[in-house]
PDB file of C-alpha atoms in Angstrom:
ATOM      1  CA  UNK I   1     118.358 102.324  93.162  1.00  0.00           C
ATOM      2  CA  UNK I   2     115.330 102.998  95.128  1.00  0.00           C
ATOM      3  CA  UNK I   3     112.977 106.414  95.420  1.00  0.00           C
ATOM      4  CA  UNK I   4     111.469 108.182  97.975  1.00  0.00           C
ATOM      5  CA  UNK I   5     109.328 110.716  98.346  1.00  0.00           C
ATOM      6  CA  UNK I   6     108.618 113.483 101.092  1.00  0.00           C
ATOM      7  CA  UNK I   7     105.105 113.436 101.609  1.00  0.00           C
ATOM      8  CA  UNK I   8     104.517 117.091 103.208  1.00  0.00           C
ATOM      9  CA  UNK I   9     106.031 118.452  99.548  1.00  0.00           C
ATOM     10  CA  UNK I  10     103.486 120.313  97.574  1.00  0.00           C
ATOM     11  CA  UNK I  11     104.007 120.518  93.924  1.00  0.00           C
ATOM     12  CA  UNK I  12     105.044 118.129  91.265  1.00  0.00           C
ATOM     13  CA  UNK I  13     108.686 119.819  90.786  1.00  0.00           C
ATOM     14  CA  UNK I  14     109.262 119.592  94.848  1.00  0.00           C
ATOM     15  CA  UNK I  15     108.635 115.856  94.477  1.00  0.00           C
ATOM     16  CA  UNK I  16     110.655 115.485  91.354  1.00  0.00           C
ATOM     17  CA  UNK I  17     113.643 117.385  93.274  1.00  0.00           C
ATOM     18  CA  UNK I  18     113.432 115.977  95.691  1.00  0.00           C
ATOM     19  CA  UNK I  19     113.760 112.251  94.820  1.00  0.00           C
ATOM     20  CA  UNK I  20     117.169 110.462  96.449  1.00  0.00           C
ATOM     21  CA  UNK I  21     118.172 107.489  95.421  1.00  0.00           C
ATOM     22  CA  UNK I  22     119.328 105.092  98.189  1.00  0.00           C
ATOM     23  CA  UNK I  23     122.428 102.771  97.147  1.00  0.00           C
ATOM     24  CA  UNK I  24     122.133  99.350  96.980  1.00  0.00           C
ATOM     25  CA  UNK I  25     124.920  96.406  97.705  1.00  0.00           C
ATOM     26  CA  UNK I  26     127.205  95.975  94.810  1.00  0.00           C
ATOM     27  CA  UNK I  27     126.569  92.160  93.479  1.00  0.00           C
ATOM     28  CA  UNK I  28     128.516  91.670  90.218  1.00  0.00           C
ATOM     29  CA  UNK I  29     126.203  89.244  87.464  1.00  0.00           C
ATOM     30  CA  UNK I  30     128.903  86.614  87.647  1.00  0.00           C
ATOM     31  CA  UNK I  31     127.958  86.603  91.708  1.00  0.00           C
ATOM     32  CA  UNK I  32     124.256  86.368  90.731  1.00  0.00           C
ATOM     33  CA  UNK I  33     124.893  83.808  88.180  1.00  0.00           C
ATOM     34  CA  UNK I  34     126.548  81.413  90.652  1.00  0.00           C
ATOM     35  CA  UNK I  35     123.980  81.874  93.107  1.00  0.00           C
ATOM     36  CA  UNK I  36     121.693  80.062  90.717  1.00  0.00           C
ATOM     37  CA  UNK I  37     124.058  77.578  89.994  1.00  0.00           C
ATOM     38  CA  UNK I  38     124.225  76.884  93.580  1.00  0.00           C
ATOM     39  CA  UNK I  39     120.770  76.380  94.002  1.00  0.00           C
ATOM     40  CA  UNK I  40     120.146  74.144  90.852  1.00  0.00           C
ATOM     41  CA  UNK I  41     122.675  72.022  92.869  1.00  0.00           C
ATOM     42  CA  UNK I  42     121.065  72.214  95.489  1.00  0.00           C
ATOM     43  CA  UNK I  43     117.441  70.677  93.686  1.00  0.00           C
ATOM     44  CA  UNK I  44     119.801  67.856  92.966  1.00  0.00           C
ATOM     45  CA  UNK I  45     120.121  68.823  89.366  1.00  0.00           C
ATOM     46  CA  UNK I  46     123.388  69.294  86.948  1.00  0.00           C
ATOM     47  CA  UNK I  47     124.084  72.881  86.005  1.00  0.00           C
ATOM     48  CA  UNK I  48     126.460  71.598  83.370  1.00  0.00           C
ATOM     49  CA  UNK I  49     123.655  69.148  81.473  1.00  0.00           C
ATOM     50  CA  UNK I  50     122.946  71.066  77.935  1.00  0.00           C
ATOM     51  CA  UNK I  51     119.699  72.081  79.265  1.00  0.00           C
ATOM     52  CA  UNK I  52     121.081  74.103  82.385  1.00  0.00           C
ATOM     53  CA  UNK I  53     124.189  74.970  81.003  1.00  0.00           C
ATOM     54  CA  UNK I  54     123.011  79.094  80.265  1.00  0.00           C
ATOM     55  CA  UNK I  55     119.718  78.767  82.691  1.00  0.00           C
ATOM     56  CA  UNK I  56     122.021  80.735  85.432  1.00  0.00           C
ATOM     57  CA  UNK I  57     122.737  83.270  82.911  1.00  0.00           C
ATOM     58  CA  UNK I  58     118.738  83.484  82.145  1.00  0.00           C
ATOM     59  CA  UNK I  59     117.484  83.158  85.452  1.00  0.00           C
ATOM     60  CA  UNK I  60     119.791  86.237  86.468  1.00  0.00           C
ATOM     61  CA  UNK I  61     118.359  88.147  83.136  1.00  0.00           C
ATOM     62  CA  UNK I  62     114.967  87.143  83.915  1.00  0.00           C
ATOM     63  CA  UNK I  63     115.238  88.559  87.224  1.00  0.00           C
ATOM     64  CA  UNK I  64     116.789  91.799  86.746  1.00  0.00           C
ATOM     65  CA  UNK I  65     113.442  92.692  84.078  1.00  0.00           C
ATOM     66  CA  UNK I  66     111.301  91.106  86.353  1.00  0.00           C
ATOM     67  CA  UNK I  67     112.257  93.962  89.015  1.00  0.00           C
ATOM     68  CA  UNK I  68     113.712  96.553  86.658  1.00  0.00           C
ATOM     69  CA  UNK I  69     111.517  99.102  88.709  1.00  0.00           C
ATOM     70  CA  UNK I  70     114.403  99.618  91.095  1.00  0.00           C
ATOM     71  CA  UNK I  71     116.304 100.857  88.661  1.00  0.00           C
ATOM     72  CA  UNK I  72     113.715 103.355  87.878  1.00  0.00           C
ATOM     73  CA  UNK I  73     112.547 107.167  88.806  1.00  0.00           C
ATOM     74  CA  UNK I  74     109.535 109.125  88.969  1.00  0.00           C
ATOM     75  CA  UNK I  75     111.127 112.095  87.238  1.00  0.00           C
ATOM     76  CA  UNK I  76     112.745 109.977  84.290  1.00  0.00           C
ATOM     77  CA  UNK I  77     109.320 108.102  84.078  1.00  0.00           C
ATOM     78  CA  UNK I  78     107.307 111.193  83.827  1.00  0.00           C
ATOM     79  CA  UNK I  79     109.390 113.650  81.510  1.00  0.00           C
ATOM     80  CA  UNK I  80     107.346 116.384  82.315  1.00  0.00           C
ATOM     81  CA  UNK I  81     104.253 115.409  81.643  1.00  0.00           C
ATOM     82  CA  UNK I  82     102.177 116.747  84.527  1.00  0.00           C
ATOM     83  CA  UNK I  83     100.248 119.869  82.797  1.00  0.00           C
ATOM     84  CA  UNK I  84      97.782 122.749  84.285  1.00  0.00           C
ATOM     85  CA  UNK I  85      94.506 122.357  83.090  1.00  0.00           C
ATOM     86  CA  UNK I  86      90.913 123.747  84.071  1.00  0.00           C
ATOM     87  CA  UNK I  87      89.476 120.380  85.274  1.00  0.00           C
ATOM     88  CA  UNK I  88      87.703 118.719  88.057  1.00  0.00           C
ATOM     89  CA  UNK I  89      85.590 115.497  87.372  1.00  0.00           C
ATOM     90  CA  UNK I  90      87.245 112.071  87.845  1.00  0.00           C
ATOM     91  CA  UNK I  91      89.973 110.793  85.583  1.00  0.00           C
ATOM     92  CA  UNK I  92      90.039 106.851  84.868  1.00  0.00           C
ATOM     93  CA  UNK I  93      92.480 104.472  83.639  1.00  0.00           C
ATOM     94  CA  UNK I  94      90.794 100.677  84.190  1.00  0.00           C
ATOM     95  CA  UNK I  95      92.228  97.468  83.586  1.00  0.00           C
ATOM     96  CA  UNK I  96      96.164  98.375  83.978  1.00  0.00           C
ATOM     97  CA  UNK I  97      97.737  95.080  83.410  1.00  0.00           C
ATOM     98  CA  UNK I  98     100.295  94.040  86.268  1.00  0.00           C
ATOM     99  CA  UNK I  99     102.938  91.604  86.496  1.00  0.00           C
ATOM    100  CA  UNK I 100     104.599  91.578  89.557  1.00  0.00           C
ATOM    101  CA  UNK I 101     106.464  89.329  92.147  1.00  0.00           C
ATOM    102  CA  UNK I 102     106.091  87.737  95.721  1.00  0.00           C
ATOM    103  CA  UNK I 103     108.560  89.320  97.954  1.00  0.00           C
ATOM    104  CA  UNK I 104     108.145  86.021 100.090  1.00  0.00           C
ATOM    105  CA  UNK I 105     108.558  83.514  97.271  1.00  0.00           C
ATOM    106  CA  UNK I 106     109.291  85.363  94.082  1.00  0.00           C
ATOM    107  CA  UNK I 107     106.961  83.929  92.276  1.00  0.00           C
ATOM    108  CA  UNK I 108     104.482  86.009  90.203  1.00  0.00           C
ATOM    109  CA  UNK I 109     101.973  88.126  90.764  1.00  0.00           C
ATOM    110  CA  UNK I 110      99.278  88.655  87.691  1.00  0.00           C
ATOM    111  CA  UNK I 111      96.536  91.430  87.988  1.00  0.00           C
ATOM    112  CA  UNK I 112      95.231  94.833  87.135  1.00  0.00           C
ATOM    113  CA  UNK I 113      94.819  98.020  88.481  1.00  0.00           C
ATOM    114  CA  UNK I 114      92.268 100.277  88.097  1.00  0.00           C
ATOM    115  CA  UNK I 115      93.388 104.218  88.798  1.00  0.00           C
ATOM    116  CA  UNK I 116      91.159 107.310  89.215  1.00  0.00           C
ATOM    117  CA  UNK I 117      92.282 110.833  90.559  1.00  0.00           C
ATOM    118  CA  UNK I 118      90.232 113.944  90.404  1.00  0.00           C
ATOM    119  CA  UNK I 119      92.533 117.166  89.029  1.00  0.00           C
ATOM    120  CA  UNK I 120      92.832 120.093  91.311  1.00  0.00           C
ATOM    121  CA  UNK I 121      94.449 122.374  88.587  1.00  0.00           C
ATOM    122  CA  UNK I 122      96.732 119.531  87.120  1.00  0.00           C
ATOM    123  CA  UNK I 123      96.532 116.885  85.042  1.00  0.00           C
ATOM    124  CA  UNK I 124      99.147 113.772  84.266  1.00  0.00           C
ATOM    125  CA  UNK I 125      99.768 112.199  80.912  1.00  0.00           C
ATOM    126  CA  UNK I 126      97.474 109.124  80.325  1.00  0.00           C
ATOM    127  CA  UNK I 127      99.733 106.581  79.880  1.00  0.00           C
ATOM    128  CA  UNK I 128     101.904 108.226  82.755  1.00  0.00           C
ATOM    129  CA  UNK I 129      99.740 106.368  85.122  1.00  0.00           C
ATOM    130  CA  UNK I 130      99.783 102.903  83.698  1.00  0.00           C
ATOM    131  CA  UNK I 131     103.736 103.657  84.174  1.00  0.00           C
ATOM    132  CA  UNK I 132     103.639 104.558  87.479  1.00  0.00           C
ATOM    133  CA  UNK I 133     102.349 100.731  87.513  1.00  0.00           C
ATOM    134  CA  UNK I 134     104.514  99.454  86.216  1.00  0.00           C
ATOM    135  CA  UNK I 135     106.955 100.627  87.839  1.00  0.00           C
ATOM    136  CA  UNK I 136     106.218  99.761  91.429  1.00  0.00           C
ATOM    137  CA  UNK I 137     105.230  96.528  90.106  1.00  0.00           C
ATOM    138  CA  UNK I 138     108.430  95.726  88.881  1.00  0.00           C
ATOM    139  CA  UNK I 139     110.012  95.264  92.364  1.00  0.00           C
ATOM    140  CA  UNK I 140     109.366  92.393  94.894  1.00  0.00           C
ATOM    141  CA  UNK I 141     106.206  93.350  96.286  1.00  0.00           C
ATOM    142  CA  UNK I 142     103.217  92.591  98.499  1.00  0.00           C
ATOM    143  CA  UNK I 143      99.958  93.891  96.816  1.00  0.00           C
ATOM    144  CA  UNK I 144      99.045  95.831  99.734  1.00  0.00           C
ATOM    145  CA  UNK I 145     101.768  97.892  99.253  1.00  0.00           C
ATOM    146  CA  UNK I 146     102.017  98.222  95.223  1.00  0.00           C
ATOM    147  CA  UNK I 147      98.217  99.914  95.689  1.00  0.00           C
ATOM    148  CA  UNK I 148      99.275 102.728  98.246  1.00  0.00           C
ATOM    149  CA  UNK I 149     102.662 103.338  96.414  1.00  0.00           C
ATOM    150  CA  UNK I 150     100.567 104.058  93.289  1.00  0.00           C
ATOM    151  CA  UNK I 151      97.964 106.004  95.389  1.00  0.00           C
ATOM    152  CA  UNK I 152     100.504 107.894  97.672  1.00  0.00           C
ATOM    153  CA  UNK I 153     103.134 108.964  94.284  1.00  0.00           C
ATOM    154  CA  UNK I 154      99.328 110.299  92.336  1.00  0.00           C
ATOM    155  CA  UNK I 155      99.073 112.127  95.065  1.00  0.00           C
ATOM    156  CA  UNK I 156     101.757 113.379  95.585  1.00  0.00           C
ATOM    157  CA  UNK I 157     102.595 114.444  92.237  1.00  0.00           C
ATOM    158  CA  UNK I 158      99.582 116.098  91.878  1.00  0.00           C
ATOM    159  CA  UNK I 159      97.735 117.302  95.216  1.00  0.00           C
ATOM    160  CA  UNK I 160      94.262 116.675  93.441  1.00  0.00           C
ATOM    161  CA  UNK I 161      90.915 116.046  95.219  1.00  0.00           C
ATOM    162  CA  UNK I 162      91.468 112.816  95.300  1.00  0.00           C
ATOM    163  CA  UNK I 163      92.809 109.442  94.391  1.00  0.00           C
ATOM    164  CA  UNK I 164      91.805 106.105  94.245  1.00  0.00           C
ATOM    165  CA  UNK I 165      93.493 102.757  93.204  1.00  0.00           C
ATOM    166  CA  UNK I 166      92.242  99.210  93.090  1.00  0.00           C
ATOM    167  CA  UNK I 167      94.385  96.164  92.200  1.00  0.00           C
ATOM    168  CA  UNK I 168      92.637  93.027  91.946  1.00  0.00           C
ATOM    169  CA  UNK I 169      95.220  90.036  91.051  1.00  0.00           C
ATOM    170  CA  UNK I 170      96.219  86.295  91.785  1.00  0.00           C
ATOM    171  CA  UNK I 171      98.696  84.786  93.027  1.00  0.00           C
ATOM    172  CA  UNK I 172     101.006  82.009  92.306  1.00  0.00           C
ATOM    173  CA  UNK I 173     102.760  81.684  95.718  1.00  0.00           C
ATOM    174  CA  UNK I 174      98.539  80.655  96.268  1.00  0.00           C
ATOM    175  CA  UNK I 175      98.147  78.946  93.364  1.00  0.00           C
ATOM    176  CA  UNK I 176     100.929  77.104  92.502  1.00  0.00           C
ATOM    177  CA  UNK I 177     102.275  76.292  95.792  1.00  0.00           C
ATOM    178  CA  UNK I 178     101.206  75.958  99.554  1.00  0.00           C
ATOM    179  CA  UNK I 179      97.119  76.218  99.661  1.00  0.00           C
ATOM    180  CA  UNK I 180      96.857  75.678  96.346  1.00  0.00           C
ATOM    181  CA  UNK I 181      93.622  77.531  95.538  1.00  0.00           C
ATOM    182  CA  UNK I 182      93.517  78.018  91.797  1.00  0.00           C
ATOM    183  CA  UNK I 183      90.839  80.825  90.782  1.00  0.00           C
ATOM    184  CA  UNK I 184      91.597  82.864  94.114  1.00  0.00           C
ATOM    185  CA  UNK I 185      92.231  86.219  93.863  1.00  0.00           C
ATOM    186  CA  UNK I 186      93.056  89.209  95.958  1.00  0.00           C
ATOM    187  CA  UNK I 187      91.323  92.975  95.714  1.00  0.00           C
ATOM    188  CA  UNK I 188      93.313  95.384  97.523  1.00  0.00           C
ATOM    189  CA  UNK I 189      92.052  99.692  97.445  1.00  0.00           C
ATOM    190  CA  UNK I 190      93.454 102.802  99.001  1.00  0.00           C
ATOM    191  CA  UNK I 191      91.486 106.044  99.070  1.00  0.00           C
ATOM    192  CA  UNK I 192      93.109 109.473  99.286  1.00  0.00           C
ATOM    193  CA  UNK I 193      90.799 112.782  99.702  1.00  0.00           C
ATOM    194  CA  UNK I 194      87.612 113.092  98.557  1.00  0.00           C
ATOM    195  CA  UNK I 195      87.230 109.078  97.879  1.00  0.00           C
ATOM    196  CA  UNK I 196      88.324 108.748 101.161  1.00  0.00           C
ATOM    197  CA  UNK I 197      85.959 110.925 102.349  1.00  0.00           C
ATOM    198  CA  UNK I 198      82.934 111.099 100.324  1.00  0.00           C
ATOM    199  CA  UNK I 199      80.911 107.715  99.606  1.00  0.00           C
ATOM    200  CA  UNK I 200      78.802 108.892  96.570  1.00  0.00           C
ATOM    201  CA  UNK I 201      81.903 109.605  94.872  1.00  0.00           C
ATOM    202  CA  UNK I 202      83.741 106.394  96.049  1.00  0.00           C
ATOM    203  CA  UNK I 203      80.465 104.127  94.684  1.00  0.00           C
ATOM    204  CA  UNK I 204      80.990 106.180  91.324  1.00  0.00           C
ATOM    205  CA  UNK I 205      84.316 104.933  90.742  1.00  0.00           C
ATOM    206  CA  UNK I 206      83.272 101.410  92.098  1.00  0.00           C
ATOM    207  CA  UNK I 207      80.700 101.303  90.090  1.00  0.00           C
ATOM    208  CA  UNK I 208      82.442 102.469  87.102  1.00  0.00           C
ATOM    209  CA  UNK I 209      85.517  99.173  87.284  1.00  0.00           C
ATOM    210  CA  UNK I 210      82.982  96.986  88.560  1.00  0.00           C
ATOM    211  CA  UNK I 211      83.476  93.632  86.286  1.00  0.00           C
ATOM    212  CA  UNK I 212      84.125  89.721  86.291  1.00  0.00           C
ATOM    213  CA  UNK I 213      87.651  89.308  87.316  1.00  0.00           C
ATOM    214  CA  UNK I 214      89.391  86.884  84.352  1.00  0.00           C
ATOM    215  CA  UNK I 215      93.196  86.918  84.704  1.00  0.00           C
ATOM    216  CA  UNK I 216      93.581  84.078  82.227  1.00  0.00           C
TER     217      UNK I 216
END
């Protein structure tokens, strides 16, 4: 299933209750399996050799994990863990490892994300946020749209100041195929409130994931 959320709701339980989940074809794993088989056939190779014989059964495996994010929701993810507290300067988690994949060539996606929000009477669990990652990065994605779905559910959940999200990742559909530019990567931000609006505070949090980007 797939989420969405209402963005004119205004507290973290009117988000929660309000999440739908939107039903998806019905494609048994035998259906899924043959459609690999098919296309091994199709790359001229023998899905019967020892070598192929369980890849369909893999491949299909491989792919559900790969975009097991469909499968889940904000309010299972979170378990409650969005708590009134008394603060107001910027909250950081840097170097959120990504995996994700190519909506246009499934092929992977390998990154980080750096995630900063300033409370406005709440406060999320630390490691909520790398989950909110991973979660929208395990669907087919483009990166543009993995950073505002982490941007726009922070603030959402919360209604803080502010929030601001930077992934920075390469690409194999780049690397590996087509212009084949090894050591390319892509930076992709979105800015919500006071990042958005205020440039001191903006450089701050710049300033503060600023680093060589290694994804080896």
């Amino acid at each position: 299933m797939t989420l969405s959320i209402r963005p004119d709701l205004t507290s973290a339980d009117q988000v929660l209750s309000s999440l739908t989940a939107q039903k998806q074809p019905k494609v048994t794993e035998a259906e899924m399996m043959q459609a690999v088989r098919t296309l091994l056939i199709g790359l001229g190779e023998d899905p019967d050799r020892e070598g192929l014989k369980d890849t369909p059964k893999r491949v299909m495996k491989a792919l559900q994990f790969l975009t097991k994010g469909y499968t889940e929701s904000l309010d299972e993810l979170l378990n409650g863990a969005v708590f009134t507290e008394d603060a107001n300067e910027m909250v950081l988690v840097r170097d959120i490892d990504i995996f994700s994949s190519c909506e246009h060539h499934i092929l992977p996606i390998i990154g980080r994300a750096h995630v900063a929000y300033i409370p406005n009477g709440k406060v999320i669990g630390l490691s909520k946020i790398a989950r909110i990652c991973e979660m929208y990065g395990r669907r087919l994605q483009v990166q543009e749209r993995l950073t505002t779905q982490i941007a726009d559910a922070l603030q959402n959940l919360l209604k803080p100041q502010g929030v601001a999200v930077v992934v920075e990742a390469t690409h194999m559909c780049m690397v590996m195929r087509g212009v084949q530019k090894p050591g390319s990567w892509t930076l992709s931000s979105a800015m919500r409130g006071v990042f958005a609006e205020d440039s001191k505070t903006r450089d701050e949090f710049m300033n503060l994931i600023r680093h060589n980007a290694n994804f080896h």
